[in-house]
Structures are given as C-alpha cells and as structure tokens.
Amino acid sequence: MSEGENSGDKTLTVAPSKTLHLKQRPVEHGMVRQSFSHGRSKVVVVEKVKRRAPGHEAPKPAGAPAPAATPAEPPKAATPRSEGQRPAPARSGSGVVLRALTDEEREARARALVDAKSREEEDRRRAEIEAKARAEREERERAERVAADTRKREEEERLAREAESKRKSEEEARRRLPGEAAGAAPPRTAPSAAAPRPAAARPAGDAEQPRRPPVRQIGGFAPPTPPRPAPSRTGEMKNRGRLTVTTATSEEGEERTRSVASFRRRQQRLFRGQVEQKEKIAREVVLPETITIQELANRMSERAVDVIRLLMKQGEMHKITDIIDADTAELVAEEMGHTVKRVAESDVEEGLFDSPDAASDLEPRPPVVTIMGHVDHGKTSLLDAIRQANVVAGEAGGITQHIGAYQVTAPGGQPVTFIDTPGHAAFTAMRARGARVTDIVVLVVAADDGVMPQTIEAINHARAAQAPLIVAINKVDKPDAKPERVRTELLQHEVQVESMGGETLEVEVSAKLKTNLDRLLEAISLQAEVLDLKANPSRAAEGTVIEARLDKGRGPVATMLVQRGTLHVGDIVVAGTQWGRVRALLDDQGVSRQDAGPSFPVEILGFNGTPEAGDRVAVVESEARAREITEYRERQKRDKLAARGGSARGSLSDMMSQLKTAGRKEFPLVIKGDVQGSVEAIAAALEKLGTDEVGARVVHAGVGGISESDISLAEASNAAVIGFNVRAHKEAREAAERAGIEIRYYNIIYNLVDDVKAAMSGLLAPTLRETMLGNATILEVFDISKVGKVAGCRVTDGNVERGANVRLIRDNVVVHEGKLSTLKRFKDEVKEVAAGQECGMAFENYQDMRPGDVIECYRVEEIKRTL
C-alpha cells in the first residue's frame, strides 16, 4: 500500500493486532439476474456507494479504488545522504516509528494503483453497458405488456358492446312480439346446417320456439337476426377449432379449442428430441471387396441416410448408389455398432461345387457314354440303331452338327446315357466338352476307312479326360471292310485292343444291319461295373450344360447332364453368367418331368439368358445368391475382355504381333446360330482361316434369329450377316433391304466355311508376275517440237509393245521405270516392233535418254491368290 490519506487528516497507520487496510465508503451490494436467449441466465453483483453529505468531495463510482495517500506534510528540505546510508525512519502521529519506503517499493505501489484504477474503470464501463441494455430490455418488455393490456382491454370492451347490442336487440324483438311467450307454439322446422346458431345464446325454456316472422324496419333501423339453432354434431365436429365470424361473436360457454394442426405442432415441440429409441440390434455384416451404400445399409438394417451422414462427418460426400471399398464400409459398420466379416469377391462361389458327400449317401448311377469318331463313320447311325430312332434324317447334309444327349435301357434293364458328338473338324470344342462329362468313350471307326484325323483327336480327348475306351468297328457289312487294318492302325496310337493282347474292349458292329449291338451294350455295362459309378441323389443338383439354344416360343433352352444330386422343377439354378428358376424339365423324348436324378440328360426351361455350352450348373438357395454369383462372373468376363482387348503396354511378343497385324485386312462378320455349340464351332473354324494379311473378325456371335439390332450392328461395322440354321425376322429383313446388307443362310458348316474363305481370298493382294517381252538399244536421241525427246532404237531381242512397262538401263544400272508412251516405225504409230527392226520410242514423263542406253520391255500380270 502507498502512503496517503483517504479523507481529511487520517493517515495510514499500522495496528499491532489488525491487518493493513484502506478505509472506504460504505457500499451496498445487490444481486441482479440477467436473462439471455435460449434460456440462459447470469447473476451479476451490483454495488452502490452511498453519497456523502454536502461539503465533502464528489462521490466516486462504485468499486473505485481509494486515491493514493499523500504525505501529511512535505519535507522542509532534502537532506543529502551518502550512497550507502539508509533513509531515516519516519514517525507517525501516534508515536509509532514507521520504516521509510524505498524508491522501488514506491514505483511498485504506484504501478499497482494505476492497474487497479484501469481495472475499476473497465468494470465501471462494462456495468454501465449492462445497465443500459437491461434498461432497454425492461423498457421493451414494459411496452409489450402495456400493448398486450391495451389489446386485452379493447377486446373485452368490444365483446361487452356486442353482448349489450345483442341483448338490446332480443329485448326489442320480445317487446314487438308479445304473443310469442304465451300460447302454443307451432311445430318448428329442422334447423339449417348452413347457418348454425349457438345453443348457449337461447334461454332455457326456448327449446321449442316457433319460427318468427321477419321484423319490419323502423326508422331505417333493422334489428339483427335472432340466434339460429345449434348445428348438427357432424358440422360441429367439422368446424371445431376454426375461427369464423360466427364463432368469434357467439356467446358460447365453451372455450375455443385448438386446431388439429396447432395441437400437432405443440406435440412435436414437446416431444422433439424425445423420440423413443428402439433397441439397437448388433448384426454380423458380411462385406465383399466393394459394396454400394444402399446394399451396406440393407445388410446392417440401417437407413442409408444415416450411412451417408456418417460418411459426411468423415469428410466424404457420397450418393446412395456410390460404391465404397471394404475398408470404408468396415469403419462405417463398426461405428454403427455392428461386427464385420470380410470376404473376398471370389468367395461368392465358395461351396458352389464339389462339396464332398458321405459314403453312406452314395447310390449307384447310370454310366455316361460319349460316342466319338471321324466324320461319316456312322456314330449317329449306330446310336439310332441302339435307340431305334432316326436322328440322321433330321441333320442337314446327313452330318451331325449338334451335340445330343439320350438315355437308353440296356438289355440287362439298367439305363445308359449316351452323348452324341459331331465328327467334323470344326467341332473340336464339342468333342472336348463331351469327353469332360463322360465316364466311358465309345470310339467308332469305319472298317473301310480306318483311323482318320478326328479319330486320333478323339483318342487324345479320351486320354485327357482319363476315360476308358471301347472301340466299335463299324460298317463290317461292307465288302471292302478290313477290321484287322483298323486294329493295326490303332496300335500306332497306343490303343491295343483285347484281340491283340491289350486291355481295350472292341466290338465289331453294323449300324445298318443292327448286328452285335447287344454285345456293345454288354461291354458298356461291364466297363461301368468295373468303374463302380456312384452319386448322392438327395443333395442339391450339379451338372454341365451340354448344349444351349434360344427357342422362339420357349425362350432360352439348355440341355443339361445332371451329374450329382436331383434337379426339381422350381429350383433356382446358376450356369455361367446366367441364372433362372426351372419352369419345366423335358427328357430326350420331349416328355415333361418333375425331377431328374444323376446321369440323366434333361432340357431346362427358365433361364433369363442363353448360357454357354460347357458351363457348370448348380442349384442355389435364393435369387439373391444367384444374382450375386452371376454379377461377379459378369464382371470377371468384362475384365478379361478388357485385358485381352488392349492394354497400351505389353510384352515384347505382344508388340511384335501388333506391328505384324497393323496392316492386316479384316473381314467383319455377324454370326447367328441355332445353338451355342454351332456358333462356337463356326467362330473357331473362321479364326483358323486367317493369315498375316487377312483375317475374319467376328463382330457379334449369338444364338437365335437375326434381329433388327444385328442388322444395325452390321451396318455400323460394315459387316456381313450369316445365319446358321436360323432365319431373319421380318423387321430385320426390311432393315437389311434398306441398308443394302446381304444376309446369307447356311445349314451345313462346310458351305459356310468355303464361302467365307472365298470372300476373304478376294481381300488378298494379287501376286504380280513379270513377263519379259524384249530389249532395245538407243542409237540416237532426237528432240522434236511439241513431242519432246524421242529415242531412235534398234530392237535386239524379242518384241517391243506400245503401252508395255519399260526399264531404262545405263551402265547396268536401272535409272528409270515407266511405261512406253510412243512407238513409231518410220512415221507411223505401230503396236509392236519385232527384233532386228528400228523404231522410235518415247517414255511417259521422262526425257533424260542417252545413246547407248538399253531399254527392257516387259508385261506385268496379276495372279489372284487364295487362302
């Protein structure tokens, strides 16, 4: 504290039993609560300093510090002292000796006083601002209260005036109609619902008042109409809560009720933020590598809006259809209280095929036999003889171009499933597909033909499938049949039959005379017993698509061989990138069935698209699983096509092949076939026709009739349209005529391949061949006006023809190649000059000819090339 006095002569003293303090004016304390928006309030302490009596100094603001004490009496004279000398102690008025303050202490106390003054000044300003704001708020509230009171008073006065006016009008009406109260009242008509009259406005005994006659005007004054009867309950409920002139001026005892919308808004305000929270259910969410936000919300049973809001909090803006990765989806699921199970994208196919069966569930099944061999060796005829059918008659050209599956009952009573494959070279994929699903391969070899290229291919397919082989030597009834030759030729390919000391069964048969067919079936049954074929019929079905086609009336039809389990009508099946619900099952005779067991071939109706031949078929539990599997396979297929179509970078061999095919001519084609296997075979055969100069490019290949979209695609890509065992729709034919596109129809694959080969040969550049005509030597060069230079020559060998190609040779170096424009004998133009004669020659666009040059004359011939 600094020395000084507070007021008068009171000096700062130190009492031995009290603390050092400053005497201040008496202050009154008060608590004031300040109100703010959103329900916030604050308590402020207000201090009020009492004013002094007149004659004293002016009062200071509340909370102002006491001024610094000034010395009672200034020193008379400053006594100089030495540097180390301490100041002399001062005496107070009470005789207590006080220690003198140093300069540092004085400065510190002065600074403290200045800081205290500044803080007090700031507090004072803040208190003034708050007091002013409080006064303004109180004034505003006071004005609002006054206005509300005024409005209320005016409303009460208005209601009182209206009530008085109504009372006076009723009294006037009663005075004018004195006979109304006494006497019998006539029956009163029903009240009008259009003009309701409040019930509270009528007297108690006025329930059955008769209708009053109209009141005449007196002196231009018309009294108001009396109150009307109460409305019906329906109208009252309908108008409840509505503020109209009638309801506002009525003297009903009931209070005005709130409207439904007002009540609903009040309820929403009351219960806002108090929505009853349902019990949170934690789920195990299965997450693939990528997932859409909608699917993620469905798997968590959450709202997609909540998922998007959570992603926005993490700084990511997404739509409901956006795809997020598994890491982001895992964060969202765990944030919402769910557990996560991560799966790879390929896990959707896990457990679809090849799940093991218990040995106790296995039962014997019929064998699957595939008949293979060279074309025209009698495979289909042999199967027709066994089935007692005539499939050969239905095949175009007498050759099998489709793969078929049939079931035959052997002489012993056990069924046998046969698969017939084409023998043409183009149907390699069909033969390989038949060998993959088979248990036993029957190799048909014609006794008059012997082992042929497709016979060797069938042997290789059987080895690749590790299927046992049975050799059927057919056409033994022919005069030139040599079965021993067949056995000998088979030895060259490591097939040793039993008659030659091997283990391969062989049977000599004749499909034409139906000889030894029972021996062939017995050999098949014997081989099946050795293999001990078993399957579980009680599980979900699995199998392979043997063939697929698009039927105009029935839609996609797939021929399937059931390998495990039993297929029922109504099952949901997946085959490659297609799925569907089985609508019908048909056997090889076209008879409808309800189920199909192991090793049974059936036609399936119900696929949403045509599957590819060779696709494996499996039964799944739900449509969602089927869609998930097919969508995954579709993505895999697109990725493979994109990778094959052309990444910018590749290996060195890829770059070389691209450079090699850069100038290659292409023959675009749109191919439509009756079955998937035929389309596949046609595309493979045409691909083999290509060379380094020209090749066939299949723009589109599909199953079914030629549609208008196929014509549009062909027009855009400048392609030819080929139909194999199918025809064009009416709209497609009209579109083809307008666009000038030719549609070629075929039913034999030989003719199709030959025609495409001839068309592709036309794209080949012809071979140029030179034929030497003769030589001539230039003797002299003449410069003729309007003609140019003409060489006088002597033909030394052969003949020289006008218009032929020539070479000008100087010092054994060819200096020009061109055409002979002028050939003259004396002054006449001639076509040809023989050896030993002289002539004049002129070249096209060349004048630099010199004596001694040699001219070679030759003809260029174009030779057409073929593939």
mmCIF file of N, CA and C in Angstrom, residues 441-445 469-474 486-487 490 495-497 504-509 520:
data_model
loop_
_atom_site.group_PDB
_atom_site.id
_atom_site.type_symbol
_atom_site.label_atom_id
_atom_site.label_comp_id
_atom_site.label_asym_id
_atom_site.label_seq_id
_atom_site.Cartn_x
_atom_site.Cartn_y
_atom_site.Cartn_z
ATOM 1 N N VAL A 441 -15.860 -93.696 -73.164
ATOM 2 C CA VAL A 441 -15.808 -93.197 -74.540
ATOM 3 C C VAL A 441 -15.896 -94.382 -75.478
ATOM 4 N N VAL A 442 -16.883 -94.357 -76.391
ATOM 5 C CA VAL A 442 -17.006 -95.360 -77.443
ATOM 6 C C VAL A 442 -16.420 -94.753 -78.714
ATOM 7 N N LEU A 443 -15.311 -95.310 -79.185
ATOM 8 C CA LEU A 443 -14.626 -94.800 -80.375
ATOM 9 C C LEU A 443 -15.125 -95.573 -81.584
ATOM 10 N N VAL A 444 -15.838 -94.901 -82.474
ATOM 11 C CA VAL A 444 -16.403 -95.530 -83.671
ATOM 12 C C VAL A 444 -15.420 -95.332 -84.818
ATOM 13 N N VAL A 445 -14.978 -96.459 -85.407
ATOM 14 C CA VAL A 445 -14.038 -96.427 -86.539
ATOM 15 C C VAL A 445 -14.647 -97.254 -87.661
ATOM 16 N N LEU A 469 -11.734 -96.537 -72.824
ATOM 17 C CA LEU A 469 -12.075 -96.517 -74.251
ATOM 18 C C LEU A 469 -12.654 -97.873 -74.651
ATOM 19 N N ILE A 470 -13.718 -97.844 -75.446
ATOM 20 C CA ILE A 470 -14.287 -99.031 -76.082
ATOM 21 C C ILE A 470 -14.325 -98.755 -77.570
ATOM 22 N N VAL A 471 -13.694 -99.614 -78.376
ATOM 23 C CA VAL A 471 -13.612 -99.421 -79.824
ATOM 24 C C VAL A 471 -14.763 -100.173 -80.473
ATOM 25 N N ALA A 472 -15.577 -99.421 -81.269
ATOM 26 C CA ALA A 472 -16.657 -100.027 -82.042
ATOM 27 C C ALA A 472 -16.266 -99.937 -83.511
ATOM 28 N N ILE A 473 -15.926 -101.099 -84.108
ATOM 29 C CA ILE A 473 -15.529 -101.138 -85.522
ATOM 30 C C ILE A 473 -16.813 -101.272 -86.335
ATOM 31 N N ASN A 474 -17.204 -100.186 -86.997
ATOM 32 C CA ASN A 474 -18.495 -100.122 -87.691
ATOM 33 C C ASN A 474 -18.323 -100.457 -89.165
ATOM 34 N N VAL A 486 -7.961 -101.827 -89.055
ATOM 35 C CA VAL A 486 -8.283 -100.848 -88.006
ATOM 36 C C VAL A 486 -7.504 -101.177 -86.741
ATOM 37 N N ARG A 487 -7.466 -102.458 -86.325
ATOM 38 C CA ARG A 487 -6.749 -102.841 -85.106
ATOM 39 C C ARG A 487 -5.262 -102.515 -85.225
ATOM 40 N N LEU A 490 -4.658 -98.730 -84.979
ATOM 41 C CA LEU A 490 -4.815 -98.238 -83.608
ATOM 42 C C LEU A 490 -3.565 -98.474 -82.771
ATOM 43 N N VAL A 495 -3.234 -97.650 -78.772
ATOM 44 C CA VAL A 495 -4.511 -98.252 -78.404
ATOM 45 C C VAL A 495 -4.437 -99.719 -78.792
ATOM 46 N N GLN A 496 -4.356 -100.599 -77.792
ATOM 47 C CA GLN A 496 -4.204 -102.031 -78.037
ATOM 48 C C GLN A 496 -5.480 -102.736 -77.586
ATOM 49 N N VAL A 497 -6.168 -103.332 -78.560
ATOM 50 C CA VAL A 497 -7.440 -103.988 -78.285
ATOM 51 C C VAL A 497 -7.190 -105.368 -77.697
ATOM 52 N N THR A 504 -8.096 -102.821 -74.065
ATOM 53 C CA THR A 504 -9.200 -102.038 -74.611
ATOM 54 C C THR A 504 -10.217 -102.970 -75.239
ATOM 55 N N LEU A 505 -11.498 -102.838 -74.815
ATOM 56 C CA LEU A 505 -12.564 -103.668 -75.377
ATOM 57 C C LEU A 505 -12.847 -103.229 -76.796
ATOM 58 N N GLU A 506 -13.197 -104.193 -77.661
ATOM 59 C CA GLU A 506 -13.532 -103.891 -79.047
ATOM 60 C C GLU A 506 -14.724 -104.739 -79.442
ATOM 61 N N VAL A 507 -15.586 -104.167 -80.289
ATOM 62 C CA VAL A 507 -16.785 -104.862 -80.775
ATOM 63 C C VAL A 507 -16.944 -104.512 -82.249
ATOM 64 N N GLU A 508 -17.156 -105.569 -83.080
ATOM 65 C CA GLU A 508 -17.440 -105.348 -84.498
ATOM 66 C C GLU A 508 -18.955 -105.230 -84.654
ATOM 67 N N VAL A 509 -19.419 -104.060 -85.121
ATOM 68 C CA VAL A 509 -20.860 -103.807 -85.224
ATOM 69 C C VAL A 509 -21.187 -103.343 -86.620
ATOM 70 N N LEU A 520 -22.251 -104.667 -77.750
ATOM 71 C CA LEU A 520 -21.721 -103.343 -77.412
ATOM 72 C C LEU A 520 -22.302 -102.841 -76.088
#
